[in-house]
PDB file of C-alpha atoms and ligand atoms in Angstrom:
ATOM      1  CA  UNK A 729      14.506 -12.580 -29.411  1.00 89.00           C
ATOM      2  CA  UNK A 730      11.962 -11.895 -26.702  1.00 95.00           C
ATOM      3  CA  UNK A 731       8.451 -10.727 -27.538  1.00 98.00           C
ATOM      4  CA  UNK A 732       6.932  -7.345 -26.720  1.00 98.00           C
ATOM      5  CA  UNK A 733       4.522  -6.410 -23.965  1.00 98.00           C
ATOM      6  CA  UNK A 734       1.913  -3.989 -25.327  1.00 98.00           C
ATOM      7  CA  UNK A 735       0.195  -1.898 -22.646  1.00 98.00           C
ATOM      8  CA  UNK A 736      -3.136  -1.229 -24.332  1.00 98.00           C
ATOM      9  CA  UNK A 737      -5.762   1.328 -23.267  1.00 98.00           C
ATOM     10  CA  UNK A 738      -9.402   0.279 -23.655  1.00 98.00           C
ATOM     11  CA  UNK A 739     -12.581   2.444 -23.501  1.00 98.00           C
ATOM     12  CA  UNK A 740     -13.879   3.925 -20.242  1.00 98.00           C
ATOM     13  CA  UNK A 741     -17.500   3.674 -21.373  1.00 97.00           C
ATOM     14  CA  UNK A 742     -18.080   4.441 -25.022  1.00 97.00           C
ATOM     15  CA  UNK A 743     -16.877   1.428 -26.995  1.00 96.00           C
ATOM     16  CA  UNK A 744     -15.894   3.609 -29.951  1.00 97.00           C
ATOM     17  CA  UNK A 745     -13.050   5.044 -27.861  1.00 98.00           C
ATOM     18  CA  UNK A 746     -10.391   2.560 -28.947  1.00 98.00           C
ATOM     19  CA  UNK A 747      -7.712   3.051 -31.569  1.00 98.00           C
ATOM     20  CA  UNK A 748      -7.361   1.041 -34.802  1.00 98.00           C
ATOM     21  CA  UNK A 749      -3.895   0.133 -33.587  1.00 98.00           C
ATOM     22  CA  UNK A 750      -5.203  -1.171 -30.257  1.00 98.00           C
ATOM     23  CA  UNK A 751      -7.688  -3.450 -32.029  1.00 98.00           C
ATOM     24  CA  UNK A 752      -4.969  -4.758 -34.390  1.00 98.00           C
ATOM     25  CA  UNK A 753      -2.475  -5.382 -31.565  1.00 98.00           C
ATOM     26  CA  UNK A 754      -5.103  -7.167 -29.447  1.00 98.00           C
ATOM     27  CA  UNK A 755      -5.842  -9.428 -32.429  1.00 98.00           C
ATOM     28  CA  UNK A 756      -2.177 -10.106 -33.247  1.00 98.00           C
ATOM     29  CA  UNK A 757      -0.646 -10.894 -29.837  1.00 98.00           C
ATOM     30  CA  UNK A 758      -0.345 -14.474 -28.560  1.00 98.00           C
ATOM     31  CA  UNK A 759      -2.318 -13.737 -25.402  1.00 98.00           C
ATOM     32  CA  UNK A 760      -3.967 -10.848 -23.545  1.00 98.00           C
ATOM     33  CA  UNK A 761      -3.413 -10.420 -19.804  1.00 98.00           C
ATOM     34  CA  UNK A 762      -6.635  -8.941 -18.384  1.00 98.00           C
ATOM     35  CA  UNK A 763      -7.911  -7.967 -14.956  1.00 96.00           C
ATOM     36  CA  UNK A 764     -11.268  -9.685 -15.321  1.00 96.00           C
ATOM     37  CA  UNK A 765     -11.260 -12.128 -18.218  1.00 97.00           C
ATOM     38  CA  UNK A 766     -15.065 -12.436 -18.388  1.00 97.00           C
ATOM     39  CA  UNK A 767     -15.504  -8.668 -18.536  1.00 96.00           C
ATOM     40  CA  UNK A 768     -12.784  -8.322 -21.183  1.00 97.00           C
ATOM     41  CA  UNK A 769     -14.117 -11.227 -23.287  1.00 97.00           C
ATOM     42  CA  UNK A 770     -17.324  -9.214 -23.817  1.00 96.00           C
ATOM     43  CA  UNK A 771     -15.255  -6.225 -24.900  1.00 96.00           C
ATOM     44  CA  UNK A 772     -13.125  -8.314 -27.281  1.00 97.00           C
ATOM     45  CA  UNK A 773     -16.221  -9.992 -28.772  1.00 97.00           C
ATOM     46  CA  UNK A 774     -17.525  -6.527 -29.587  1.00 97.00           C
ATOM     47  CA  UNK A 775     -14.490  -5.907 -31.818  1.00 97.00           C
ATOM     48  CA  UNK A 776     -14.390  -9.490 -33.177  1.00 97.00           C
ATOM     49  CA  UNK A 777     -11.112 -10.314 -31.400  1.00 98.00           C
ATOM     50  CA  UNK A 778     -10.649 -13.992 -30.507  1.00 97.00           C
ATOM     51  CA  UNK A 779      -7.214 -13.879 -28.816  1.00 98.00           C
ATOM     52  CA  UNK A 780      -7.018 -15.975 -25.645  1.00 98.00           C
ATOM     53  CA  UNK A 781      -7.082 -14.254 -22.259  1.00 98.00           C
ATOM     54  CA  UNK A 782      -5.088 -14.873 -19.093  1.00 98.00           C
ATOM     55  CA  UNK A 783      -5.972 -13.273 -15.763  1.00 97.00           C
ATOM     56  CA  UNK A 784      -3.702 -10.647 -14.286  1.00 97.00           C
ATOM     57  CA  UNK A 785      -5.105  -8.738 -11.320  1.00 95.00           C
ATOM     58  CA  UNK A 786      -4.043  -7.225  -8.015  1.00 92.00           C
ATOM     59  CA  UNK A 787      -4.313 -10.583  -6.207  1.00 94.00           C
ATOM     60  CA  UNK A 788      -2.147 -12.639  -8.589  1.00 95.00           C
ATOM     61  CA  UNK A 789       0.185  -9.930  -9.912  1.00 92.00           C
ATOM     62  CA  UNK A 790       3.169 -11.296  -7.985  1.00 92.00           C
ATOM     63  CA  UNK A 791       2.806 -14.919  -9.040  1.00 93.00           C
ATOM     64  CA  UNK A 792       1.592 -14.197 -12.575  1.00 96.00           C
ATOM     65  CA  UNK A 793       4.377 -11.791 -13.564  1.00 95.00           C
ATOM     66  CA  UNK A 794       7.149 -14.474 -13.784  1.00 96.00           C
ATOM     67  CA  UNK A 795       4.871 -16.675 -15.926  1.00 96.00           C
ATOM     68  CA  UNK A 796       4.210 -13.820 -18.316  1.00 98.00           C
ATOM     69  CA  UNK A 797       7.890 -12.864 -18.394  1.00 98.00           C
ATOM     70  CA  UNK A 798       8.746 -16.491 -19.329  1.00 97.00           C
ATOM     71  CA  UNK A 799       6.284 -16.338 -22.243  1.00 98.00           C
ATOM     72  CA  UNK A 800       7.725 -13.018 -23.395  1.00 98.00           C
ATOM     73  CA  UNK A 801      11.275 -14.342 -23.133  1.00 97.00           C
ATOM     74  CA  UNK A 802      10.229 -17.356 -25.207  1.00 97.00           C
ATOM     75  CA  UNK A 803       9.363 -14.900 -27.993  1.00 97.00           C
ATOM     76  CA  UNK A 804       5.603 -14.473 -27.538  1.00 98.00           C
ATOM     77  CA  UNK A 805       4.177 -10.956 -27.663  1.00 98.00           C
ATOM     78  CA  UNK A 806       1.480 -10.166 -25.112  1.00 98.00           C
ATOM     79  CA  UNK A 807      -0.969  -7.353 -24.424  1.00 98.00           C
ATOM     80  CA  UNK A 808      -1.920  -6.030 -21.022  1.00 98.00           C
ATOM     81  CA  UNK A 809      -5.364  -4.487 -20.561  1.00 98.00           C
ATOM     82  CA  UNK A 810      -7.430  -3.481 -17.543  1.00 97.00           C
ATOM     83  CA  UNK A 811     -11.209  -3.409 -17.096  1.00 97.00           C
ATOM     84  CA  UNK A 812     -11.317   0.120 -18.505  1.00 98.00           C
ATOM     85  CA  UNK A 813      -8.926   2.886 -19.449  1.00 98.00           C
ATOM     86  CA  UNK A 814      -5.159   2.761 -19.261  1.00 98.00           C
ATOM     87  CA  UNK A 815      -3.512  -0.138 -17.402  1.00 98.00           C
ATOM     88  CA  UNK A 816      -1.261   0.864 -14.470  1.00 97.00           C
ATOM     89  CA  UNK A 817      -3.229   4.073 -13.808  1.00 98.00           C
ATOM     90  CA  UNK A 818      -4.928   3.151 -10.498  1.00 97.00           C
ATOM     91  CA  UNK A 819      -4.998  -0.328 -12.023  1.00 96.00           C
ATOM     92  CA  UNK A 820      -2.717  -3.387 -11.955  1.00 95.00           C
ATOM     93  CA  UNK A 821       0.239  -3.617 -14.327  1.00 96.00           C
ATOM     94  CA  UNK A 822       3.073  -1.755 -12.702  1.00 95.00           C
ATOM     95  CA  UNK A 823       4.753  -4.934 -11.386  1.00 94.00           C
ATOM     96  CA  UNK A 824       4.676  -6.620 -14.781  1.00 97.00           C
ATOM     97  CA  UNK A 825       5.996  -3.555 -16.613  1.00 97.00           C
ATOM     98  CA  UNK A 826       8.734  -3.092 -14.036  1.00 97.00           C
ATOM     99  CA  UNK A 827       9.683  -6.772 -14.285  1.00 97.00           C
ATOM    100  CA  UNK A 828       9.806  -6.530 -18.110  1.00 98.00           C
ATOM    101  CA  UNK A 829      12.196  -3.603 -17.810  1.00 97.00           C
ATOM    102  CA  UNK A 830      14.410  -5.558 -15.405  1.00 97.00           C
ATOM    103  CA  UNK A 831      14.494  -8.549 -17.780  1.00 97.00           C
ATOM    104  CA  UNK A 832      15.211  -6.449 -20.865  1.00 97.00           C
ATOM    105  CA  UNK A 833      11.771  -7.172 -22.394  1.00 98.00           C
ATOM    106  CA  UNK A 834      10.464  -4.487 -24.744  1.00 98.00           C
ATOM    107  CA  UNK A 835       7.381  -2.607 -23.432  1.00 98.00           C
ATOM    108  CA  UNK A 836       5.282  -0.535 -25.823  1.00 98.00           C
ATOM    109  CA  UNK A 837       2.371   1.789 -24.971  1.00 98.00           C
ATOM    110  CA  UNK A 838      -0.771   1.707 -27.104  1.00 98.00           C
ATOM    111  CA  UNK A 839      -2.388   4.835 -25.667  1.00 98.00           C
ATOM    112  CA  UNK A 840      -6.048   5.731 -25.455  1.00 98.00           C
ATOM    113  CA  UNK A 841      -8.712   6.543 -22.902  1.00 98.00           C
ATOM    114  CA  UNK A 842      -8.041   7.351 -19.267  1.00 98.00           C
ATOM    115  CA  UNK A 843     -10.693   8.796 -16.964  1.00 98.00           C
ATOM    116  CA  UNK A 844      -8.089  11.034 -15.318  1.00 98.00           C
ATOM    117  CA  UNK A 845      -6.996  12.766 -18.525  1.00 98.00           C
ATOM    118  CA  UNK A 846     -10.527  12.920 -19.952  1.00 98.00           C
ATOM    119  CA  UNK A 847     -11.797  14.622 -16.771  1.00 98.00           C
ATOM    120  CA  UNK A 848      -8.905  17.069 -16.631  1.00 98.00           C
ATOM    121  CA  UNK A 849      -9.340  18.009 -20.265  1.00 98.00           C
ATOM    122  CA  UNK A 850     -12.938  19.194 -19.759  1.00 98.00           C
ATOM    123  CA  UNK A 851     -12.692  20.473 -16.174  1.00 98.00           C
ATOM    124  CA  UNK A 852     -11.720  24.051 -16.920  1.00 98.00           C
ATOM    125  CA  UNK A 853      -9.157  23.830 -14.107  1.00 98.00           C
ATOM    126  CA  UNK A 854      -5.446  24.467 -14.687  1.00 97.00           C
ATOM    127  CA  UNK A 855      -3.847  21.496 -16.436  1.00 97.00           C
ATOM    128  CA  UNK A 856      -0.296  22.749 -16.917  1.00 95.00           C
ATOM    129  CA  UNK A 857       0.606  20.844 -13.758  1.00 96.00           C
ATOM    130  CA  UNK A 858      -1.524  18.469 -11.718  1.00 98.00           C
ATOM    131  CA  UNK A 859      -1.173  15.901  -8.967  1.00 98.00           C
ATOM    132  CA  UNK A 860      -2.954  12.567  -9.229  1.00 98.00           C
ATOM    133  CA  UNK A 861      -3.465  10.777  -5.918  1.00 98.00           C
ATOM    134  CA  UNK A 862      -5.389   7.691  -7.082  1.00 97.00           C
ATOM    135  CA  UNK A 863      -8.299   6.629  -4.867  1.00 97.00           C
ATOM    136  CA  UNK A 864      -8.762   8.490  -1.586  1.00 97.00           C
ATOM    137  CA  UNK A 865      -8.792   6.266   1.519  1.00 97.00           C
ATOM    138  CA  UNK A 866     -12.287   4.920   2.280  1.00 96.00           C
ATOM    139  CA  UNK A 867     -12.445   6.078   5.918  1.00 97.00           C
ATOM    140  CA  UNK A 868     -12.627   9.658   7.187  1.00 97.00           C
ATOM    141  CA  UNK A 869      -9.439   9.522   9.264  1.00 97.00           C
ATOM    142  CA  UNK A 870      -7.235   8.314   6.399  1.00 97.00           C
ATOM    143  CA  UNK A 871      -9.008  10.529   3.899  1.00 97.00           C
ATOM    144  CA  UNK A 872      -8.452  13.656   5.994  1.00 97.00           C
ATOM    145  CA  UNK A 873      -4.783  12.768   6.418  1.00 97.00           C
ATOM    146  CA  UNK A 874      -4.316  12.595   2.644  1.00 98.00           C
ATOM    147  CA  UNK A 875      -6.340  15.799   2.150  1.00 98.00           C
ATOM    148  CA  UNK A 876      -4.126  17.584   4.688  1.00 97.00           C
ATOM    149  CA  UNK A 877      -1.111  16.620   2.579  1.00 97.00           C
ATOM    150  CA  UNK A 878      -2.587  18.109  -0.615  1.00 97.00           C
ATOM    151  CA  UNK A 879      -4.639  21.039   0.655  1.00 96.00           C
ATOM    152  CA  UNK A 880      -1.869  23.575  -0.022  1.00 93.00           C
ATOM    153  CA  UNK A 881      -0.750  22.115  -3.340  1.00 95.00           C
ATOM    154  CA  UNK A 882      -0.791  24.879  -5.928  1.00 92.00           C
ATOM    155  CA  UNK A 883      -1.535  22.502  -8.833  1.00 96.00           C
ATOM    156  CA  UNK A 884      -4.858  20.841  -9.628  1.00 98.00           C
ATOM    157  CA  UNK A 885      -5.311  17.703  -7.500  1.00 98.00           C
ATOM    158  CA  UNK A 886      -7.107  14.766  -9.103  1.00 98.00           C
ATOM    159  CA  UNK A 887      -8.478  11.593  -7.547  1.00 98.00           C
ATOM    160  CA  UNK A 888     -10.906   8.763  -8.215  1.00 98.00           C
ATOM    161  CA  UNK A 889     -13.842   8.244  -5.866  1.00 97.00           C
ATOM    162  CA  UNK A 890     -16.719   5.778  -5.516  1.00 97.00           C
ATOM    163  CA  UNK A 891     -20.248   7.274  -5.796  1.00 97.00           C
ATOM    164  CA  UNK A 892     -21.428   5.941  -2.411  1.00 96.00           C
ATOM    165  CA  UNK A 893     -18.528   7.747  -0.707  1.00 97.00           C
ATOM    166  CA  UNK A 894     -18.955  11.093  -2.473  1.00 97.00           C
ATOM    167  CA  UNK A 895     -21.068  12.759   0.245  1.00 96.00           C
ATOM    168  CA  UNK A 896     -18.669  11.798   3.060  1.00 97.00           C
ATOM    169  CA  UNK A 897     -15.712  12.737   0.908  1.00 97.00           C
ATOM    170  CA  UNK A 898     -17.135  16.219   0.204  1.00 98.00           C
ATOM    171  CA  UNK A 899     -17.697  16.752   3.933  1.00 98.00           C
ATOM    172  CA  UNK A 900     -14.003  16.007   4.544  1.00 98.00           C
ATOM    173  CA  UNK A 901     -12.854  18.180   1.625  1.00 98.00           C
ATOM    174  CA  UNK A 902     -14.985  21.040   2.956  1.00 98.00           C
ATOM    175  CA  UNK A 903     -13.484  20.608   6.420  1.00 97.00           C
ATOM    176  CA  UNK A 904      -9.852  20.414   5.274  1.00 97.00           C
ATOM    177  CA  UNK A 905      -9.800  22.635   2.172  1.00 97.00           C
ATOM    178  CA  UNK A 906     -12.778  24.906   2.904  1.00 96.00           C
ATOM    179  CA  UNK A 907     -16.278  25.098   1.387  1.00 97.00           C
ATOM    180  CA  UNK A 908     -15.181  27.834  -1.009  1.00 97.00           C
ATOM    181  CA  UNK A 909     -12.522  25.842  -2.833  1.00 98.00           C
ATOM    182  CA  UNK A 910     -13.429  25.224  -6.491  1.00 98.00           C
ATOM    183  CA  UNK A 911     -14.001  21.614  -7.475  1.00 98.00           C
ATOM    184  CA  UNK A 912     -14.897  19.791 -10.686  1.00 98.00           C
ATOM    185  CA  UNK A 913     -16.570  16.401 -10.560  1.00 98.00           C
ATOM    186  CA  UNK A 914     -16.701  14.369 -13.760  1.00 98.00           C
ATOM    187  CA  UNK A 915     -19.307  11.614 -13.710  1.00 98.00           C
ATOM    188  CA  UNK A 916     -19.885   8.790 -16.187  1.00 98.00           C
ATOM    189  CA  UNK A 917     -17.501  10.153 -18.784  1.00 98.00           C
ATOM    190  CA  UNK A 918     -18.217   9.054 -22.365  1.00 98.00           C
ATOM    191  CA  UNK A 919     -21.456   7.375 -21.222  1.00 98.00           C
ATOM    192  CA  UNK A 920     -25.131   8.281 -21.573  1.00 97.00           C
ATOM    193  CA  UNK A 921     -25.364  10.119 -18.243  1.00 96.00           C
ATOM    194  CA  UNK A 922     -22.069  11.967 -18.578  1.00 98.00           C
ATOM    195  CA  UNK A 923     -21.923  15.229 -16.634  1.00 97.00           C
ATOM    196  CA  UNK A 924     -19.372  17.657 -15.318  1.00 98.00           C
ATOM    197  CA  UNK A 925     -20.166  19.552 -12.147  1.00 98.00           C
ATOM    198  CA  UNK A 926     -18.146  22.694 -11.595  1.00 98.00           C
ATOM    199  CA  UNK A 927     -18.455  25.006  -8.596  1.00 98.00           C
ATOM    200  CA  UNK A 928     -17.380  25.365  -4.989  1.00 98.00           C
ATOM    201  CA  UNK A 929     -17.170  22.417  -2.589  1.00 98.00           C
ATOM    202  CA  UNK A 930     -20.211  23.811  -0.751  1.00 98.00           C
ATOM    203  CA  UNK A 931     -22.212  23.962  -3.998  1.00 98.00           C
ATOM    204  CA  UNK A 932     -21.142  20.416  -4.857  1.00 98.00           C
ATOM    205  CA  UNK A 933     -22.452  19.210  -1.490  1.00 97.00           C
ATOM    206  CA  UNK A 934     -25.805  20.803  -2.207  1.00 97.00           C
ATOM    207  CA  UNK A 935     -25.955  19.590  -5.809  1.00 97.00           C
ATOM    208  CA  UNK A 936     -25.111  15.957  -5.092  1.00 96.00           C
ATOM    209  CA  UNK A 937     -27.301  15.787  -1.961  1.00 93.00           C
ATOM    210  CA  UNK A 938     -30.382  16.192  -4.164  1.00 87.00           C
ATOM    211  CA  UNK A 939     -30.314  12.592  -5.471  1.00 86.00           C
ATOM    212  CA  UNK A 940     -28.492   9.281  -5.067  1.00 92.00           C
ATOM    213  CA  UNK A 941     -25.156   9.534  -6.829  1.00 93.00           C
ATOM    214  CA  UNK A 942     -24.559   6.735  -9.329  1.00 96.00           C
ATOM    215  CA  UNK A 943     -21.771   5.877 -11.726  1.00 97.00           C
ATOM    216  CA  UNK A 944     -18.065   6.500 -11.893  1.00 98.00           C
ATOM    217  CA  UNK A 945     -16.422   9.702 -10.700  1.00 98.00           C
ATOM    218  CA  UNK A 946     -13.265  11.744 -11.022  1.00 98.00           C
ATOM    219  CA  UNK A 947     -12.760  14.600  -8.529  1.00 98.00           C
ATOM    220  CA  UNK A 948     -10.577  17.570  -9.402  1.00 98.00           C
ATOM    221  CA  UNK A 949      -9.702  20.065  -6.726  1.00 98.00           C
ATOM    222  CA  UNK A 950      -8.643  23.528  -7.867  1.00 98.00           C
ATOM    223  CA  UNK A 951      -5.115  24.650  -6.927  1.00 96.00           C
ATOM    224  CA  UNK A 952      -4.762  26.158  -3.468  1.00 94.00           C
ATOM    225  CA  UNK A 953      -4.526  29.958  -3.543  1.00 86.00           C
ATOM    226  CA  UNK A 954      -0.911  31.106  -3.042  1.00 76.00           C
ATOM    227  CA  UNK A 955      -0.159  31.640   0.643  1.00 77.00           C
ATOM    228  CA  UNK A 956       0.054  35.238   1.801  1.00 76.00           C
ATOM    229  CA  UNK A 957       3.568  35.679   3.158  1.00 80.00           C
ATOM    230  CA  UNK A 958       3.866  36.959   6.708  1.00 83.00           C
ATOM    231  CA  UNK A 959       5.295  40.400   7.540  1.00 89.00           C
ATOM    232  CA  UNK A 960       6.697  43.012   5.181  1.00 90.00           C
ATOM    233  CA  UNK A 961       9.150  42.731   2.304  1.00 92.00           C
ATOM    234  CA  UNK A 962      11.829  44.449   4.385  1.00 91.00           C
ATOM    235  CA  UNK A 963      11.285  41.982   7.255  1.00 90.00           C
ATOM    236  CA  UNK A 964      11.548  39.036   4.845  1.00 90.00           C
ATOM    237  CA  UNK A 965      14.811  40.431   3.437  1.00 92.00           C
ATOM    238  CA  UNK A 966      16.179  40.882   6.920  1.00 91.00           C
ATOM    239  CA  UNK A 967      15.187  37.372   7.981  1.00 90.00           C
ATOM    240  CA  UNK A 968      16.802  35.728   4.953  1.00 91.00           C
ATOM    241  CA  UNK A 969      19.968  37.774   5.410  1.00 89.00           C
ATOM    242  CA  UNK A 970      20.262  36.639   9.008  1.00 90.00           C
ATOM    243  CA  UNK A 971      19.185  33.035   8.572  1.00 90.00           C
ATOM    244  CA  UNK A 972      20.716  31.980   5.248  1.00 91.00           C
ATOM    245  CA  UNK A 973      23.982  32.087   3.328  1.00 90.00           C
ATOM    246  CA  UNK A 974      22.231  33.297   0.174  1.00 91.00           C
ATOM    247  CA  UNK A 975      23.724  36.117  -1.862  1.00 90.00           C
ATOM    248  CA  UNK A 976      21.878  39.450  -1.856  1.00 89.00           C
ATOM    249  CA  UNK A 977      20.755  38.846  -5.432  1.00 89.00           C
ATOM    250  CA  UNK A 978      19.302  35.440  -4.508  1.00 91.00           C
ATOM    251  CA  UNK A 979      17.573  36.897  -1.442  1.00 92.00           C
ATOM    252  CA  UNK A 980      15.895  39.584  -3.549  1.00 91.00           C
ATOM    253  CA  UNK A 981      14.780  36.941  -6.081  1.00 90.00           C
ATOM    254  CA  UNK A 982      13.304  34.673  -3.396  1.00 89.00           C
ATOM    255  CA  UNK A 983      11.425  37.484  -1.648  1.00 90.00           C
ATOM    256  CA  UNK A 984      10.045  38.730  -4.977  1.00 88.00           C
ATOM    257  CA  UNK A 985       8.688  35.231  -5.630  1.00 83.00           C
ATOM    258  CA  UNK A 986       7.256  34.917  -2.121  1.00 84.00           C
ATOM    259  CA  UNK A 987       5.408  38.255  -2.328  1.00 86.00           C
ATOM    260  CA  UNK A 988       4.489  37.972  -5.991  1.00 81.00           C
ATOM    261  CA  UNK A 989       6.164  41.289  -6.874  1.00 88.00           C
ATOM    262  CA  UNK A 990       8.945  42.266  -9.281  1.00 91.00           C
ATOM    263  CA  UNK A 991      12.625  42.053  -8.361  1.00 90.00           C
ATOM    264  CA  UNK A 992      12.989  45.795  -8.904  1.00 90.00           C
ATOM    265  CA  UNK A 993      10.213  46.486  -6.394  1.00 90.00           C
ATOM    266  CA  UNK A 994      12.008  44.357  -3.775  1.00 91.00           C
ATOM    267  CA  UNK A 995      15.302  45.974  -4.688  1.00 89.00           C
ATOM    268  CA  UNK A 996      13.774  49.438  -4.196  1.00 87.00           C
ATOM    269  CA  UNK A 997      12.557  48.480  -0.715  1.00 85.00           C
ATOM    270  CA  UNK A 998      15.879  46.796   0.097  1.00 82.00           C
ATOM    271  CA  UNK A 999      17.634  50.152  -0.193  1.00 82.00           C
ATOM    272  CA  UNK A1000      15.984  50.993   3.128  1.00 74.00           C
ATOM    273  CA  UNK A1001      17.836  48.098   4.732  1.00 72.00           C
ATOM    274  CA  UNK A1002      21.193  48.686   3.190  1.00 66.00           C
TER     275      UNK A1002
HETATM  276  N1  SAM B2393      -7.118   2.823 -15.392  1.00 61.56           N
HETATM  277  C1  SAM B2393      -8.344   3.532 -15.431  1.00 61.56           C
HETATM  278  C2  SAM B2393      -8.155   4.821 -16.232  1.00 61.56           C
HETATM  279  O1  SAM B2393      -7.136   4.964 -16.881  1.00 61.56           O
HETATM  280  O2  SAM B2393      -9.037   5.649 -16.242  1.00 61.56           O
HETATM  281  C3  SAM B2393      -8.868   3.821 -14.045  1.00 61.56           C
HETATM  282  C4  SAM B2393      -9.125   2.576 -13.270  1.00 61.56           C
HETATM  283  S1  SAM B2393      -9.763   2.832 -11.664  1.00 61.56           S
HETATM  284  C5  SAM B2393      -9.752   1.191 -11.048  1.00 61.56           C
HETATM  285  C6  SAM B2393     -11.466   3.067 -11.934  1.00 61.56           C
HETATM  286  C7  SAM B2393     -11.930   4.460 -11.519  1.00 61.56           C
HETATM  287  O3  SAM B2393     -11.687   5.379 -12.573  1.00 61.56           O
HETATM  288  C8  SAM B2393     -13.410   4.534 -11.261  1.00 61.56           C
HETATM  289  O4  SAM B2393     -13.735   4.113  -9.944  1.00 61.56           O
HETATM  290  C9  SAM B2393     -13.682   6.010 -11.450  1.00 61.56           C
HETATM  291  O5  SAM B2393     -13.280   6.739 -10.312  1.00 61.56           O
HETATM  292  C10 SAM B2393     -12.718   6.329 -12.607  1.00 61.56           C
HETATM  293  N2  SAM B2393     -13.454   6.141 -13.883  1.00 61.56           N
HETATM  294  C11 SAM B2393     -13.363   5.110 -14.743  1.00 61.56           C
HETATM  295  N3  SAM B2393     -14.190   5.293 -15.780  1.00 61.56           N
HETATM  296  C12 SAM B2393     -14.814   6.468 -15.584  1.00 61.56           C
HETATM  297  C13 SAM B2393     -15.797   7.209 -16.299  1.00 61.56           C
HETATM  298  N4  SAM B2393     -16.314   6.759 -17.428  1.00 61.56           N
HETATM  299  N5  SAM B2393     -16.199   8.388 -15.791  1.00 61.56           N
HETATM  300  C14 SAM B2393     -15.695   8.875 -14.637  1.00 61.56           C
HETATM  301  N6  SAM B2393     -14.770   8.210 -13.913  1.00 61.56           N
HETATM  302  C15 SAM B2393     -14.331   7.026 -14.378  1.00 61.56           C
END
């Protein structure tokens, strides 16, 4: 019988943000794979956990995974943690989890804090659908390329950003998405200086220019406004009739969606064409 890999979330600031189950699992497993063992030892000491640690980070992921798989296959249960929050979310872990799945090793989530979800939950932006793009590229060229890809996304777009890059990042967001786009910026969540800025990109530039930005950040860009379709409803019907094999019913449905009007409204206008 192989052991289980527990993917355990740890706090993103406030040390009380850990579950009873997480503490128990971290105490019970044979070993804990951690990004930075010195950092995690302090965390474990806080909860009185004396389980041994083994390093697992982006630079040794490839070589470490087979060693951990061998331990799991020998029947040991292990936990995977990152420096903060949920492992595998803009953090190492994916390779190990994927390898466990390939080797038939059981993987269990012990959920908890994640900066992404915490920021979304208090942002006031739509959360029914969102797109997480991890860290934005550090340089303007790469950053603008990524922003171009998401500027028309009609869901909330979330990313992580370093404080010293915020000003440059806001300049690029303003250029690509416009100064009037709504943005929420969550800073130092669960910590003493926690704040949530909410306003337009232009207002964010002004607000954060006032002092040196410190701490950890999550940026949330409001969904792009739906694109105004070109031409009239009748022209759109005509175009789809000529250019596609869609049935009349499907054409009416598609045009109604495009123009944000009811099917019966489109149908009424379609009578002109027919
Ligand atoms: N896996 C982690 C998670 O689930 O939240 C994220 C790891 S990623 C390497 C670290 C980034 O998450 C930070 O640079 C920052 O952008 C964001 N972050 C982490 N803790 C945060 C906090 N307390 N407040 C705001 N953002 C935070």
